[in-house]
Every structure is written in C-alpha cells, then in structure tokens.
Amino acid sequence: MVMRANLQGDLPVETAMQYGHDEVAASLIKKMSHLSVQELFRASKTIKTKNDFVELVRQFKMKKTILAILDAMIVPKWPYPTSLHYHNTTVGEWQDLEDHPTHIEVCWDLLDVDKNGRPPSHPDYIYCPKSPFYYLTRQCQTLQKDLIFHPVLRLVSERKWEKYARFWFR
C-alpha cells in the first residue's frame, strides 16, 4: 500500500493517530505491511521515532489501533520451496502448497521500547520502569478480553515466565 505524506511529512496513519481517529488508524494499519507498521514505532540508529508507542498504550484511548499494531507484530512464514519460481511453475505446483503458514515470527521488541522507540539492545536505550507491555497487562486486569487472549501477549508472557524460571531455577 502506497501512502503519501502531508506537508508536515506525516503519513495518513500518523495523522489519524495524532487526532485520535481510532477506526481510521486501525484500518490503515491493517492495510500496511508488517514491517512498515513496526517501523512507525521503531527508532533508527540515529533518529528517534515520531510516534510514541509507550504513550499510545499508556493512554489506551485507541483500542482498535493498539490491537492492529499487535496483529502487525505477527509475521507468518509459508513453506514455499526456493525451487519454485514464478516464471517456470505450473498451476498445479502452486495449488499443492498449503494455505496456512508453517510457523510465525513474533516481533515483540516493540513491547519493551523506550519513549524514543529504541529497544533494550540499542546503545542509547533509556530505561523506563513502565514499558508498553506493563500498560497492556494493566489493561488486561480490567478484563479486556481482546487483549487477554491476543497471541502476542500470550507468547510474550510465556517467554518472560520461562526466562524468569530459567534465571531462578538453573
């Protein structure tokens, strides 16, 4: 999906988030690629991000947008063999492939970013005691079922508990 920036250099999804248009921002995020959604909230090596994921999750006014961002953290991987090329395959070869991904990658580094969009592995990371993951789990206490049962939060919780258990029971 190609998006054009306005005079200030903001994408339409950034403008929708800035003015609090939850449904518009969520629908635009769902149409974007996984990588471009993650790049909205991730800082580069020298430049901090314009969009503060920590503040978006802390305020929790845009629930649909937050769920769309969590959905964008899941990147499915399909079992397409490298021997299949578009120019020399028959229709039957493509029809024999599965429609479901064999595994998924979860890019959960956005759940631990600081206010500048830097992950903990970044050299300029500024420790903040309350990460986006903290604010999302606080919303789960208010029985937000969409968040409680979201696969990203379940997988991150399992991962953090496993790391915690390995630390204490090694």
mmCIF file of N, CA and C in Angstrom, residues 29-112:
data_model
loop_
_atom_site.group_PDB
_atom_site.id
_atom_site.type_symbol
_atom_site.label_atom_id
_atom_site.label_comp_id
_atom_site.label_asym_id
_atom_site.label_seq_id
_atom_site.Cartn_x
_atom_site.Cartn_y
_atom_site.Cartn_z
ATOM 1 N N ILE A 29 -3.646 0.735 9.431
ATOM 2 C CA ILE A 29 -2.587 -0.156 9.912
ATOM 3 C C ILE A 29 -2.814 -1.575 9.412
ATOM 4 N N LYS A 30 -4.062 -2.003 9.340
ATOM 5 C CA LYS A 30 -4.358 -3.354 8.851
ATOM 6 C C LYS A 30 -4.016 -3.507 7.372
ATOM 7 N N LYS A 31 -4.021 -2.419 6.623
ATOM 8 C CA LYS A 31 -3.686 -2.470 5.195
ATOM 9 C C LYS A 31 -2.185 -2.359 4.938
ATOM 10 N N MET A 32 -1.425 -1.957 5.942
ATOM 11 C CA MET A 32 0.019 -1.783 5.773
ATOM 12 C C MET A 32 0.742 -3.109 5.975
ATOM 13 N N SER A 33 1.971 -3.183 5.507
ATOM 14 C CA SER A 33 2.777 -4.386 5.714
ATOM 15 C C SER A 33 3.254 -4.437 7.164
ATOM 16 N N HIS A 34 3.643 -5.632 7.597
ATOM 17 C CA HIS A 34 4.109 -5.820 8.969
ATOM 18 C C HIS A 34 5.331 -4.953 9.257
ATOM 19 N N LEU A 35 6.246 -4.934 8.315
ATOM 20 C CA LEU A 35 7.488 -4.192 8.506
ATOM 21 C C LEU A 35 7.243 -2.691 8.609
ATOM 22 N N SER A 36 6.368 -2.150 7.761
ATOM 23 C CA SER A 36 6.137 -0.705 7.799
ATOM 24 C C SER A 36 5.419 -0.277 9.076
ATOM 25 N N VAL A 37 4.551 -1.132 9.621
ATOM 26 C CA VAL A 37 3.900 -0.809 10.896
ATOM 27 C C VAL A 37 4.931 -0.796 12.012
ATOM 28 N N GLN A 38 5.818 -1.772 12.005
ATOM 29 C CA GLN A 38 6.846 -1.817 13.046
ATOM 30 C C GLN A 38 7.802 -0.636 12.928
ATOM 31 N N GLU A 39 8.084 -0.197 11.702
ATOM 32 C CA GLU A 39 8.986 0.932 11.504
ATOM 33 C C GLU A 39 8.370 2.254 11.961
ATOM 34 N N LEU A 40 7.040 2.328 12.038
ATOM 35 C CA LEU A 40 6.402 3.542 12.542
ATOM 36 C C LEU A 40 6.794 3.821 13.991
ATOM 37 N N PHE A 41 6.997 2.767 14.766
ATOM 38 C CA PHE A 41 7.229 2.915 16.199
ATOM 39 C C PHE A 41 8.649 2.545 16.617
ATOM 40 N N ARG A 42 9.487 2.181 15.684
ATOM 41 C CA ARG A 42 10.854 1.775 15.998
ATOM 42 C C ARG A 42 11.815 2.864 15.538
ATOM 43 N N ALA A 43 12.772 3.203 16.380
ATOM 44 C CA ALA A 43 13.754 4.232 16.045
ATOM 45 C C ALA A 43 14.854 3.642 15.172
ATOM 46 N N SER A 44 15.461 4.493 14.369
ATOM 47 C CA SER A 44 16.632 4.061 13.606
ATOM 48 C C SER A 44 17.864 4.250 14.489
ATOM 49 N N LYS A 45 19.036 4.028 13.929
ATOM 50 C CA LYS A 45 20.257 4.120 14.739
ATOM 51 C C LYS A 45 20.517 5.539 15.235
ATOM 52 N N THR A 46 20.146 6.536 14.442
ATOM 53 C CA THR A 46 20.452 7.913 14.827
ATOM 54 C C THR A 46 19.221 8.759 15.135
ATOM 55 N N ILE A 47 18.087 8.414 14.566
ATOM 56 C CA ILE A 47 16.893 9.250 14.707
ATOM 57 C C ILE A 47 15.867 8.544 15.583
ATOM 58 N N LYS A 48 15.307 9.277 16.552
ATOM 59 C CA LYS A 48 14.252 8.690 17.368
ATOM 60 C C LYS A 48 12.940 8.722 16.586
ATOM 61 N N THR A 49 11.990 7.916 17.016
ATOM 62 C CA THR A 49 10.730 7.808 16.299
ATOM 63 C C THR A 49 9.808 8.987 16.603
ATOM 64 N N LYS A 50 8.950 9.337 15.635
ATOM 65 C CA LYS A 50 7.974 10.404 15.856
ATOM 66 C C LYS A 50 6.768 9.892 16.637
ATOM 67 N N ASN A 51 6.486 8.592 16.533
ATOM 68 C CA ASN A 51 5.297 8.008 17.148
ATOM 69 C C ASN A 51 5.690 7.288 18.434
ATOM 70 N N ASP A 52 5.107 7.692 19.525
ATOM 71 C CA ASP A 52 5.449 7.147 20.833
ATOM 72 C C ASP A 52 4.495 6.007 21.172
ATOM 73 N N PHE A 53 4.974 4.765 21.039
ATOM 74 C CA PHE A 53 4.139 3.595 21.335
ATOM 75 C C PHE A 53 3.853 3.493 22.830
ATOM 76 N N VAL A 54 4.790 3.918 23.664
ATOM 77 C CA VAL A 54 4.584 3.879 25.114
ATOM 78 C C VAL A 54 3.405 4.769 25.494
ATOM 79 N N GLU A 55 3.364 5.970 24.952
ATOM 80 C CA GLU A 55 2.287 6.909 25.282
ATOM 81 C C GLU A 55 0.951 6.448 24.701
ATOM 82 N N LEU A 56 0.969 5.876 23.515
ATOM 83 C CA LEU A 56 -0.261 5.366 22.907
ATOM 84 C C LEU A 56 -0.883 4.268 23.759
ATOM 85 N N VAL A 57 -0.055 3.375 24.270
ATOM 86 C CA VAL A 57 -0.557 2.278 25.095
ATOM 87 C C VAL A 57 -0.906 2.770 26.495
ATOM 88 N N ARG A 58 -0.152 3.737 27.013
ATOM 89 C CA ARG A 58 -0.425 4.243 28.362
ATOM 90 C C ARG A 58 -1.790 4.921 28.428
ATOM 91 N N GLN A 59 -2.102 5.732 27.429
ATOM 92 C CA GLN A 59 -3.398 6.415 27.421
ATOM 93 C C GLN A 59 -4.537 5.444 27.141
ATOM 94 N N PHE A 60 -4.317 4.473 26.295
ATOM 95 C CA PHE A 60 -5.273 3.433 25.914
ATOM 96 C C PHE A 60 -6.615 4.019 25.472
ATOM 97 N N LYS A 61 -6.554 5.065 24.655
ATOM 98 C CA LYS A 61 -7.771 5.640 24.085
ATOM 99 C C LYS A 61 -8.090 5.036 22.723
ATOM 100 N N MET A 62 -7.105 4.397 22.101
ATOM 101 C CA MET A 62 -7.268 3.871 20.746
ATOM 102 C C MET A 62 -7.090 2.356 20.762
ATOM 103 N N LYS A 63 -8.092 1.663 21.273
ATOM 104 C CA LYS A 63 -8.006 0.214 21.469
ATOM 105 C C LYS A 63 -7.869 -0.540 20.146
ATOM 106 N N LYS A 64 -8.640 -0.161 19.139
ATOM 107 C CA LYS A 64 -8.585 -0.859 17.850
ATOM 108 C C LYS A 64 -7.222 -0.681 17.182
ATOM 109 N N THR A 65 -6.647 0.493 17.327
ATOM 110 C CA THR A 65 -5.326 0.745 16.758
ATOM 111 C C THR A 65 -4.265 -0.086 17.462
ATOM 112 N N ILE A 66 -4.355 -0.182 18.783
ATOM 113 C CA ILE A 66 -3.388 -0.977 19.542
ATOM 114 C C ILE A 66 -3.497 -2.446 19.152
ATOM 115 N N LEU A 67 -4.720 -2.950 18.995
ATOM 116 C CA LEU A 67 -4.896 -4.343 18.573
ATOM 117 C C LEU A 67 -4.362 -4.563 17.159
ATOM 118 N N ALA A 68 -4.528 -3.575 16.274
ATOM 119 C CA ALA A 68 -3.989 -3.696 14.914
ATOM 120 C C ALA A 68 -2.460 -3.707 14.934
ATOM 121 N N ILE A 69 -1.857 -2.927 15.829
ATOM 122 C CA ILE A 69 -0.394 -2.926 15.956
ATOM 123 C C ILE A 69 0.082 -4.269 16.496
ATOM 124 N N LEU A 70 -0.639 -4.816 17.475
ATOM 125 C CA LEU A 70 -0.284 -6.139 17.996
ATOM 126 C C LEU A 70 -0.407 -7.203 16.908
ATOM 127 N N ASP A 71 -1.433 -7.091 16.067
ATOM 128 C CA ASP A 71 -1.579 -8.029 14.947
ATOM 129 C C ASP A 71 -0.411 -7.910 13.971
ATOM 130 N N ALA A 72 0.100 -6.697 13.791
ATOM 131 C CA ALA A 72 1.215 -6.489 12.862
ATOM 132 C C ALA A 72 2.527 -7.048 13.399
ATOM 133 N N MET A 73 2.579 -7.366 14.686
ATOM 134 C CA MET A 73 3.789 -7.960 15.255
ATOM 135 C C MET A 73 3.920 -9.433 14.901
ATOM 136 N N ILE A 74 2.856 -10.039 14.380
ATOM 137 C CA ILE A 74 2.879 -11.446 13.987
ATOM 138 C C ILE A 74 3.181 -11.517 12.495
ATOM 139 N N VAL A 75 4.281 -12.158 12.151
ATOM 140 C CA VAL A 75 4.693 -12.289 10.749
ATOM 141 C C VAL A 75 4.636 -13.768 10.381
ATOM 142 N N PRO A 76 3.662 -14.190 9.551
ATOM 143 C CA PRO A 76 3.566 -15.606 9.182
ATOM 144 C C PRO A 76 4.622 -15.996 8.157
ATOM 145 N N LYS A 77 5.064 -17.239 8.228
ATOM 146 C CA LYS A 77 6.044 -17.780 7.282
ATOM 147 C C LYS A 77 5.429 -18.994 6.589
ATOM 148 N N TRP A 78 5.435 -18.965 5.252
ATOM 149 C CA TRP A 78 4.859 -20.047 4.472
ATOM 150 C C TRP A 78 5.943 -20.989 3.970
ATOM 151 N N PRO A 79 5.566 -22.237 3.682
ATOM 152 C CA PRO A 79 6.563 -23.254 3.304
ATOM 153 C C PRO A 79 6.881 -23.291 1.819
ATOM 154 N N TYR A 80 7.013 -22.155 1.162
ATOM 155 C CA TYR A 80 7.275 -22.176 -0.265
ATOM 156 C C TYR A 80 8.722 -22.561 -0.520
ATOM 157 N N PRO A 81 8.936 -23.624 -1.270
ATOM 158 C CA PRO A 81 10.316 -24.024 -1.561
ATOM 159 C C PRO A 81 11.005 -23.002 -2.465
ATOM 160 N N THR A 82 12.291 -22.898 -2.309
ATOM 161 C CA THR A 82 13.038 -21.925 -3.106
ATOM 162 C C THR A 82 13.136 -22.341 -4.568
ATOM 163 N N SER A 83 12.835 -23.603 -4.867
ATOM 164 C CA SER A 83 12.923 -24.057 -6.254
ATOM 165 C C SER A 83 11.752 -23.556 -7.093
ATOM 166 N N LEU A 84 10.673 -23.112 -6.448
ATOM 167 C CA LEU A 84 9.530 -22.610 -7.204
ATOM 168 C C LEU A 84 9.763 -21.150 -7.587
ATOM 169 N N HIS A 85 9.738 -20.896 -8.866
ATOM 170 C CA HIS A 85 9.874 -19.534 -9.360
ATOM 171 C C HIS A 85 8.631 -19.221 -10.172
ATOM 172 N N TYR A 86 8.277 -17.963 -10.220
ATOM 173 C CA TYR A 86 7.056 -17.569 -10.905
ATOM 174 C C TYR A 86 7.074 -17.910 -12.397
ATOM 175 N N HIS A 87 8.211 -17.784 -13.029
ATOM 176 C CA HIS A 87 8.249 -17.918 -14.483
ATOM 177 C C HIS A 87 8.273 -19.373 -14.963
ATOM 178 N N ASN A 88 8.615 -20.343 -14.110
ATOM 179 C CA ASN A 88 8.704 -21.716 -14.612
ATOM 180 C C ASN A 88 7.880 -22.713 -13.789
ATOM 181 N N THR A 89 6.809 -22.280 -13.188
ATOM 182 C CA THR A 89 5.967 -23.202 -12.421
ATOM 183 C C THR A 89 4.635 -23.392 -13.114
ATOM 184 N N THR A 90 4.081 -24.550 -12.888
ATOM 185 C CA THR A 90 2.744 -24.811 -13.410
ATOM 186 C C THR A 90 1.724 -24.467 -12.338
ATOM 187 N N VAL A 91 0.487 -24.378 -12.754
ATOM 188 C CA VAL A 91 -0.580 -24.035 -11.815
ATOM 189 C C VAL A 91 -0.726 -25.116 -10.754
ATOM 190 N N GLY A 92 -0.535 -26.350 -11.112
ATOM 191 C CA GLY A 92 -0.687 -27.447 -10.165
ATOM 192 C C GLY A 92 0.298 -27.390 -9.014
ATOM 193 N N GLU A 93 1.522 -26.927 -9.295
ATOM 194 C CA GLU A 93 2.514 -26.839 -8.217
ATOM 195 C C GLU A 93 2.103 -25.823 -7.156
ATOM 196 N N TRP A 94 1.548 -24.700 -7.593
ATOM 197 C CA TRP A 94 1.116 -23.691 -6.631
ATOM 198 C C TRP A 94 -0.122 -24.149 -5.870
ATOM 199 N N GLN A 95 -0.986 -24.929 -6.505
ATOM 200 C CA GLN A 95 -2.201 -25.379 -5.830
ATOM 201 C C GLN A 95 -1.914 -26.443 -4.785
ATOM 202 N N ASP A 96 -0.796 -27.155 -4.903
ATOM 203 C CA ASP A 96 -0.460 -28.185 -3.924
ATOM 204 C C ASP A 96 0.094 -27.611 -2.622
ATOM 205 N N LEU A 97 0.497 -26.360 -2.635
ATOM 206 C CA LEU A 97 1.070 -25.764 -1.430
ATOM 207 C C LEU A 97 -0.022 -25.450 -0.412
ATOM 208 N N GLU A 98 0.360 -25.442 0.844
ATOM 209 C CA GLU A 98 -0.588 -25.182 1.921
ATOM 210 C C GLU A 98 -0.990 -23.709 1.950
ATOM 211 N N ASP A 99 -2.217 -23.469 2.423
ATOM 212 C CA ASP A 99 -2.679 -22.099 2.593
ATOM 213 C C ASP A 99 -2.318 -21.538 3.964
ATOM 214 N N HIS A 100 -1.938 -22.391 4.886
ATOM 215 C CA HIS A 100 -1.639 -21.963 6.243
ATOM 216 C C HIS A 100 -0.128 -21.883 6.444
ATOM 217 N N PRO A 101 0.331 -20.897 7.190
ATOM 218 C CA PRO A 101 1.775 -20.801 7.438
ATOM 219 C C PRO A 101 2.259 -21.940 8.321
ATOM 220 N N THR A 102 3.502 -22.343 8.125
ATOM 221 C CA THR A 102 4.059 -23.419 8.938
ATOM 222 C C THR A 102 4.497 -22.910 10.307
ATOM 223 N N HIS A 103 4.938 -21.680 10.393
ATOM 224 C CA HIS A 103 5.282 -21.090 11.679
ATOM 225 C C HIS A 103 5.151 -19.578 11.579
ATOM 226 N N ILE A 104 5.220 -18.929 12.720
ATOM 227 C CA ILE A 104 5.114 -17.473 12.744
ATOM 228 C C ILE A 104 6.312 -16.898 13.489
ATOM 229 N N GLU A 105 6.647 -15.677 13.146
ATOM 230 C CA GLU A 105 7.650 -14.921 13.883
ATOM 231 C C GLU A 105 6.923 -13.800 14.606
ATOM 232 N N VAL A 106 7.250 -13.608 15.866
ATOM 233 C CA VAL A 106 6.641 -12.537 16.643
ATOM 234 C C VAL A 106 7.720 -11.501 16.935
ATOM 235 N N CYS A 107 7.500 -10.299 16.480
ATOM 236 C CA CYS A 107 8.452 -9.201 16.704
ATOM 237 C C CYS A 107 8.009 -8.433 17.944
ATOM 238 N N TRP A 108 8.405 -8.930 19.106
ATOM 239 C CA TRP A 108 7.913 -8.343 20.352
ATOM 240 C C TRP A 108 8.833 -7.287 20.918
ATOM 241 N N ASP A 109 9.805 -6.850 20.161
ATOM 242 C CA ASP A 109 10.688 -5.812 20.685
ATOM 243 C C ASP A 109 9.962 -4.481 20.876
ATOM 244 N N LEU A 110 8.830 -4.274 20.188
ATOM 245 C CA LEU A 110 8.057 -3.053 20.396
ATOM 246 C C LEU A 110 7.429 -3.003 21.784
ATOM 247 N N LEU A 111 7.282 -4.145 22.426
ATOM 248 C CA LEU A 111 6.670 -4.164 23.751
ATOM 249 C C LEU A 111 7.645 -3.750 24.848
ATOM 250 N N ASP A 112 8.912 -3.593 24.520
ATOM 251 C CA ASP A 112 9.911 -3.186 25.508
ATOM 252 C C ASP A 112 10.646 -1.905 25.120
#
